[in-house]
Short mmCIF file of C-alpha atoms in Angstrom, two decimals:
data_model
loop_
_atom_site.label_atom_id
_atom_site.label_comp_id
_atom_site.label_asym_id
_atom_site.label_seq_id
_atom_site.Cartn_x
_atom_site.Cartn_y
_atom_site.Cartn_z
CA MET N 1 -165.53 -193.85 -114.67
CA ALA N 2 -166.01 -190.27 -115.84
CA GLY N 3 -163.21 -187.79 -115.58
CA ALA N 4 -160.19 -190.11 -115.62
CA GLN N 5 -156.97 -189.61 -117.50
CA GLY N 6 -154.06 -192.04 -117.83
CA ASN N 7 -150.80 -191.63 -115.95
CA PRO N 8 -147.48 -193.36 -115.38
CA THR N 9 -147.55 -196.12 -112.77
CA ASP N 10 -145.26 -194.16 -110.45
CA GLN N 11 -147.78 -191.34 -109.97
CA VAL N 12 -150.34 -191.22 -107.19
CA GLY N 13 -153.93 -190.94 -108.43
CA LEU N 14 -156.75 -188.87 -106.95
CA VAL N 15 -160.42 -189.61 -106.32
CA PHE N 16 -162.81 -186.71 -105.73
CA VAL N 17 -165.88 -187.72 -103.73
CA SER N 18 -168.74 -185.25 -103.63
CA HIS N 19 -172.47 -185.43 -103.04
CA SER N 20 -172.81 -183.83 -106.44
CA ALA N 21 -171.59 -185.48 -109.63
CA LEU N 22 -171.23 -182.05 -111.19
CA ILE N 23 -168.98 -180.79 -108.40
CA ALA N 24 -166.71 -183.84 -108.61
CA ALA N 25 -166.50 -183.61 -112.41
CA GLY N 26 -165.83 -179.87 -112.23
CA LEU N 27 -162.98 -180.38 -109.79
CA VAL N 28 -161.42 -182.95 -112.12
CA GLU N 29 -161.64 -180.39 -114.92
CA LEU N 30 -160.00 -177.72 -112.73
CA ALA N 31 -157.22 -179.95 -111.37
CA ARG N 32 -156.44 -181.33 -114.82
CA GLN N 33 -155.34 -177.84 -115.91
CA MET N 34 -152.49 -178.14 -113.41
CA ALA N 35 -151.93 -181.90 -113.40
CA PRO N 36 -152.47 -183.17 -116.96
CA THR N 37 -150.72 -186.51 -116.48
CA VAL N 38 -152.25 -187.53 -113.15
CA THR N 39 -155.20 -189.92 -113.03
CA LEU N 40 -158.07 -187.83 -111.67
CA VAL N 41 -161.34 -189.62 -111.03
CA ALA N 42 -164.73 -188.07 -110.25
CA ALA N 43 -166.82 -190.19 -107.89
CA GLY N 44 -169.72 -187.86 -107.21
CA GLY N 45 -173.41 -188.43 -106.65
CA ARG N 46 -175.39 -191.61 -106.22
CA ASP N 47 -175.59 -194.51 -108.65
CA ASP N 48 -178.90 -193.19 -109.95
CA GLY N 49 -177.45 -189.73 -110.58
CA GLY N 50 -179.06 -188.13 -107.54
CA ILE N 51 -177.44 -186.12 -104.77
CA GLY N 52 -175.51 -188.30 -102.35
CA THR N 53 -172.55 -190.66 -102.36
CA SER N 54 -172.06 -194.14 -103.75
CA PHE N 55 -169.99 -196.94 -102.26
CA ASP N 56 -169.71 -198.59 -105.67
CA LEU N 57 -168.56 -195.41 -107.42
CA ILE N 58 -165.90 -194.79 -104.79
CA VAL N 59 -164.57 -198.37 -104.95
CA ALA N 60 -164.45 -198.20 -108.74
CA GLY N 61 -162.79 -194.80 -108.57
CA ILE N 62 -160.06 -196.06 -106.24
CA ALA N 63 -159.39 -199.03 -108.53
CA GLU N 64 -159.05 -196.67 -111.48
CA ALA N 65 -156.89 -194.09 -109.72
CA ASP N 66 -154.43 -196.53 -108.18
CA ARG N 67 -151.99 -197.49 -110.93
CA GLY N 68 -149.49 -198.92 -108.48
CA ALA N 69 -148.33 -195.85 -106.55
CA GLY N 70 -151.54 -195.50 -104.59
CA ALA N 71 -154.52 -193.17 -104.49
CA VAL N 72 -155.63 -190.26 -102.34
CA VAL N 73 -159.35 -189.74 -101.72
CA LEU N 74 -160.77 -186.28 -101.03
CA CYS N 75 -164.34 -185.79 -99.80
CA ASP N 76 -166.73 -182.89 -99.36
CA LEU N 77 -169.16 -183.57 -96.50
CA GLY N 78 -169.15 -185.85 -93.46
CA SER N 79 -171.27 -188.63 -94.92
CA ALA N 80 -168.99 -188.75 -97.97
CA ILE N 81 -166.10 -189.48 -95.62
CA LEU N 82 -168.09 -192.27 -93.97
CA THR N 83 -168.85 -193.86 -97.33
CA ALA N 84 -165.21 -193.55 -98.38
CA GLU N 85 -164.04 -195.14 -95.11
CA THR N 86 -166.41 -198.03 -95.70
CA ALA N 87 -165.02 -198.43 -99.22
CA LEU N 88 -161.49 -198.60 -97.83
CA ASP N 89 -162.55 -201.31 -95.38
CA PHE N 90 -163.59 -203.49 -98.31
CA LEU N 91 -160.34 -203.14 -100.25
CA ASP N 92 -157.95 -206.07 -100.53
CA ASP N 93 -155.34 -206.19 -97.79
CA ALA N 94 -152.60 -205.65 -100.36
CA VAL N 95 -154.28 -202.52 -101.75
CA ARG N 96 -155.54 -200.83 -98.59
CA PRO N 97 -152.12 -199.43 -97.45
CA ARG N 98 -151.81 -197.62 -100.79
CA VAL N 99 -155.06 -195.66 -100.34
CA GLN N 100 -155.56 -192.77 -97.95
CA ILE N 101 -158.38 -190.33 -97.27
CA ALA N 102 -157.00 -186.81 -96.92
CA ASP N 103 -158.36 -184.62 -94.14
CA ALA N 104 -158.58 -181.61 -96.41
CA PRO N 105 -161.06 -179.24 -98.06
CA LEU N 106 -162.15 -180.73 -101.36
CA VAL N 107 -161.27 -177.87 -103.72
CA GLU N 108 -158.13 -176.35 -102.20
CA GLY N 109 -156.83 -179.69 -101.01
CA GLY N 110 -157.63 -181.34 -104.33
CA VAL N 111 -155.74 -178.75 -106.33
CA ALA N 112 -152.70 -178.89 -104.04
CA ALA N 113 -152.71 -182.70 -104.10
CA ALA N 114 -152.97 -182.78 -107.89
CA VAL N 115 -149.89 -180.59 -108.28
CA ALA N 116 -147.96 -182.68 -105.74
CA ALA N 117 -148.82 -185.83 -107.68
CA GLU N 118 -147.93 -184.18 -111.00
CA ILE N 119 -144.40 -183.39 -109.81
CA GLY N 120 -143.89 -186.97 -108.62
CA GLY N 121 -144.75 -186.81 -104.93
CA ASP N 122 -145.28 -190.14 -103.20
CA LEU N 123 -148.44 -191.02 -101.28
CA ALA N 124 -147.33 -189.27 -98.10
CA ALA N 125 -146.31 -186.13 -100.00
CA VAL N 126 -149.62 -185.93 -101.86
CA VAL N 127 -151.61 -186.36 -98.65
CA ALA N 128 -149.47 -183.71 -96.93
CA ALA N 129 -150.03 -181.30 -99.82
CA ALA N 130 -153.78 -181.80 -99.60
CA GLU N 131 -153.85 -181.37 -95.84
CA SER N 132 -151.71 -178.23 -96.02
CA ALA N 133 -154.90 -176.53 -97.20
CA ARG N 134 -156.25 -176.76 -93.64
CA SER N 135 -153.63 -174.39 -92.25
CA THR N 136 -151.92 -171.10 -93.02
CA PRO N 137 -149.50 -171.64 -95.90
CA PRO N 138 -145.92 -171.79 -94.57
CA SER N 139 -143.39 -169.11 -95.20
CA ALA N 140 -140.06 -170.12 -96.65
CA ASP N 141 -138.51 -169.82 -93.17
CA ASP N 142 -141.16 -172.08 -91.61
CA ALA N 143 -140.68 -174.67 -94.33
CA SER N 144 -136.92 -174.84 -93.78
CA GLY N 145 -137.13 -174.70 -90.00
CA ALA N 146 -134.66 -171.83 -89.95
CA ALA N 147 -134.61 -168.90 -87.59
CA GLU N 148 -135.42 -165.43 -88.85
CA PRO N 149 -132.67 -164.81 -91.41
CA GLU N 150 -130.94 -161.67 -92.54
CA ARG N 151 -131.67 -160.31 -96.00
CA SER N 152 -131.35 -163.11 -98.60
CA GLU N 153 -128.02 -163.15 -100.36
CA VAL N 154 -129.59 -164.07 -103.71
CA SER N 155 -132.61 -162.11 -104.91
CA ARG N 156 -134.35 -160.88 -108.06
CA THR N 157 -137.40 -158.67 -108.28
CA VAL N 158 -139.55 -158.93 -111.40
CA ILE N 159 -142.91 -157.55 -112.51
CA LEU N 160 -145.79 -159.96 -113.01
CA ARG N 161 -146.85 -159.57 -116.64
CA ASN N 162 -149.51 -162.19 -117.38
CA ARG N 163 -153.02 -160.82 -117.68
CA ASP N 164 -154.69 -162.74 -114.86
CA GLY N 165 -151.83 -162.69 -112.38
CA LEU N 166 -150.47 -165.67 -110.49
CA HIS N 167 -153.69 -167.68 -110.57
CA ALA N 168 -153.92 -171.46 -110.31
CA ARG N 169 -152.37 -172.62 -113.60
CA PRO N 170 -149.28 -170.37 -113.64
CA ALA N 171 -148.83 -170.90 -109.90
CA ALA N 172 -148.78 -174.64 -110.57
CA ASP N 173 -146.21 -174.17 -113.34
CA PHE N 174 -144.14 -172.10 -110.93
CA VAL N 175 -144.26 -174.80 -108.22
CA LYS N 176 -143.38 -177.52 -110.72
CA LEU N 177 -140.29 -175.61 -111.77
CA ALA N 178 -139.32 -174.85 -108.16
CA SER N 179 -139.55 -178.55 -107.34
CA THR N 180 -136.77 -179.31 -109.82
CA PHE N 181 -134.26 -177.44 -107.64
CA ASP N 182 -132.93 -178.76 -104.35
CA ALA N 183 -132.61 -175.34 -102.78
CA PRO N 184 -134.74 -173.09 -100.53
CA VAL N 185 -136.50 -170.34 -102.46
CA SER N 186 -139.20 -167.87 -101.46
CA VAL N 187 -141.73 -165.74 -103.30
CA ASN N 188 -142.51 -162.53 -101.43
CA GLY N 189 -141.74 -164.46 -98.25
CA ARG N 190 -143.73 -167.59 -99.13
CA ASP N 191 -142.21 -170.98 -99.80
CA ALA N 192 -141.87 -171.35 -103.58
CA HIS N 193 -142.76 -175.04 -103.27
CA SER N 194 -146.17 -174.34 -101.73
CA LEU N 195 -148.94 -173.89 -104.30
CA LEU N 196 -151.45 -172.62 -101.76
CA GLY N 197 -148.85 -170.37 -100.18
CA ILE N 198 -148.12 -168.68 -103.50
CA MET N 199 -151.79 -168.37 -104.46
CA SER N 200 -152.56 -166.85 -101.06
CA LEU N 201 -150.34 -163.87 -101.96
CA GLY N 202 -152.98 -162.65 -104.41
CA LEU N 203 -150.40 -161.47 -106.93
CA THR N 204 -151.93 -159.63 -109.89
CA ARG N 205 -150.60 -158.12 -113.09
CA GLY N 206 -148.16 -155.27 -112.55
CA MET N 207 -147.18 -156.28 -109.02
CA SER N 208 -143.57 -156.75 -107.97
CA VAL N 209 -142.49 -160.30 -107.18
CA GLU N 210 -139.33 -160.93 -105.19
CA ILE N 211 -137.73 -164.33 -105.73
CA SER N 212 -135.07 -164.95 -103.12
CA GLY N 213 -132.86 -167.57 -101.50
CA PRO N 214 -130.48 -167.59 -98.54
CA ASP N 215 -127.23 -168.28 -100.40
CA GLU N 216 -125.58 -169.26 -103.68
CA ARG N 217 -127.26 -172.68 -103.61
CA SER N 218 -130.46 -170.90 -104.58
CA ARG N 219 -129.10 -168.77 -107.42
CA ALA N 220 -130.04 -171.12 -110.27
CA ALA N 221 -133.54 -171.57 -108.86
CA VAL N 222 -134.02 -167.82 -108.31
CA ASP N 223 -132.95 -167.03 -111.85
CA ALA N 224 -135.08 -169.76 -113.43
CA LEU N 225 -138.20 -168.76 -111.50
CA ALA N 226 -137.69 -165.06 -112.16
CA ASP N 227 -137.21 -165.79 -115.87
CA LEU N 228 -140.45 -167.81 -115.89
CA ILE N 229 -142.41 -164.89 -114.45
CA GLU N 230 -140.87 -162.51 -116.97
CA THR N 231 -142.14 -164.69 -119.84
CA GLY N 232 -145.72 -164.08 -118.70
CA PHE N 233 -146.29 -167.85 -118.53
CA GLY N 234 -147.24 -167.79 -122.19
CA GLU N 235 -150.48 -165.92 -121.44
CA GLU N 236 -149.71 -162.53 -122.98
#
């Protein structure tokens, strides 16, 4: 199956189903920049290479993506979802609970899901990351369920230095680092754990970025994330 890459058995794999083989392969290429260890499988087009979807390609893609932790399937158009649902119906009873179709846009949801899988999210977490692309990215306050807080007690403001700003790859690196800390952190008011939330800020070179947390629990995370931005993500 084109577009696959090996991964540890505890990572969720992804299958991208598109009517176009080129679109599916291109999305694998994009997502791999942010999730190099996740198994990403392109299942686009018909068996004969034409425009459409293939039951056989999807079934094979699921088998390749599921290394034991499960697989998430993302689709582009309605008929792709129907074909994917049929493929799930034909899976073994032992395998079917480990495979889910995400109700998410293919590109945004696929990128978010890939990052969630890369940082070790389970099946439910990867699906949730994909489906977060359907709604407005949460703020840090929404994500924690807290009421409107006073000014954060821990905060650092740094200048974004990398040439292309906080685009997909550095944003993914940022989220991966944030996920290593068990503390609430925000980036200009957005949850630092939300890839789509951070990318929605449209941060470009030269802009100020405020990394903040509500108390001392967040200090280590704030400092580490601010330091990462100050390095320019290795892109200078």
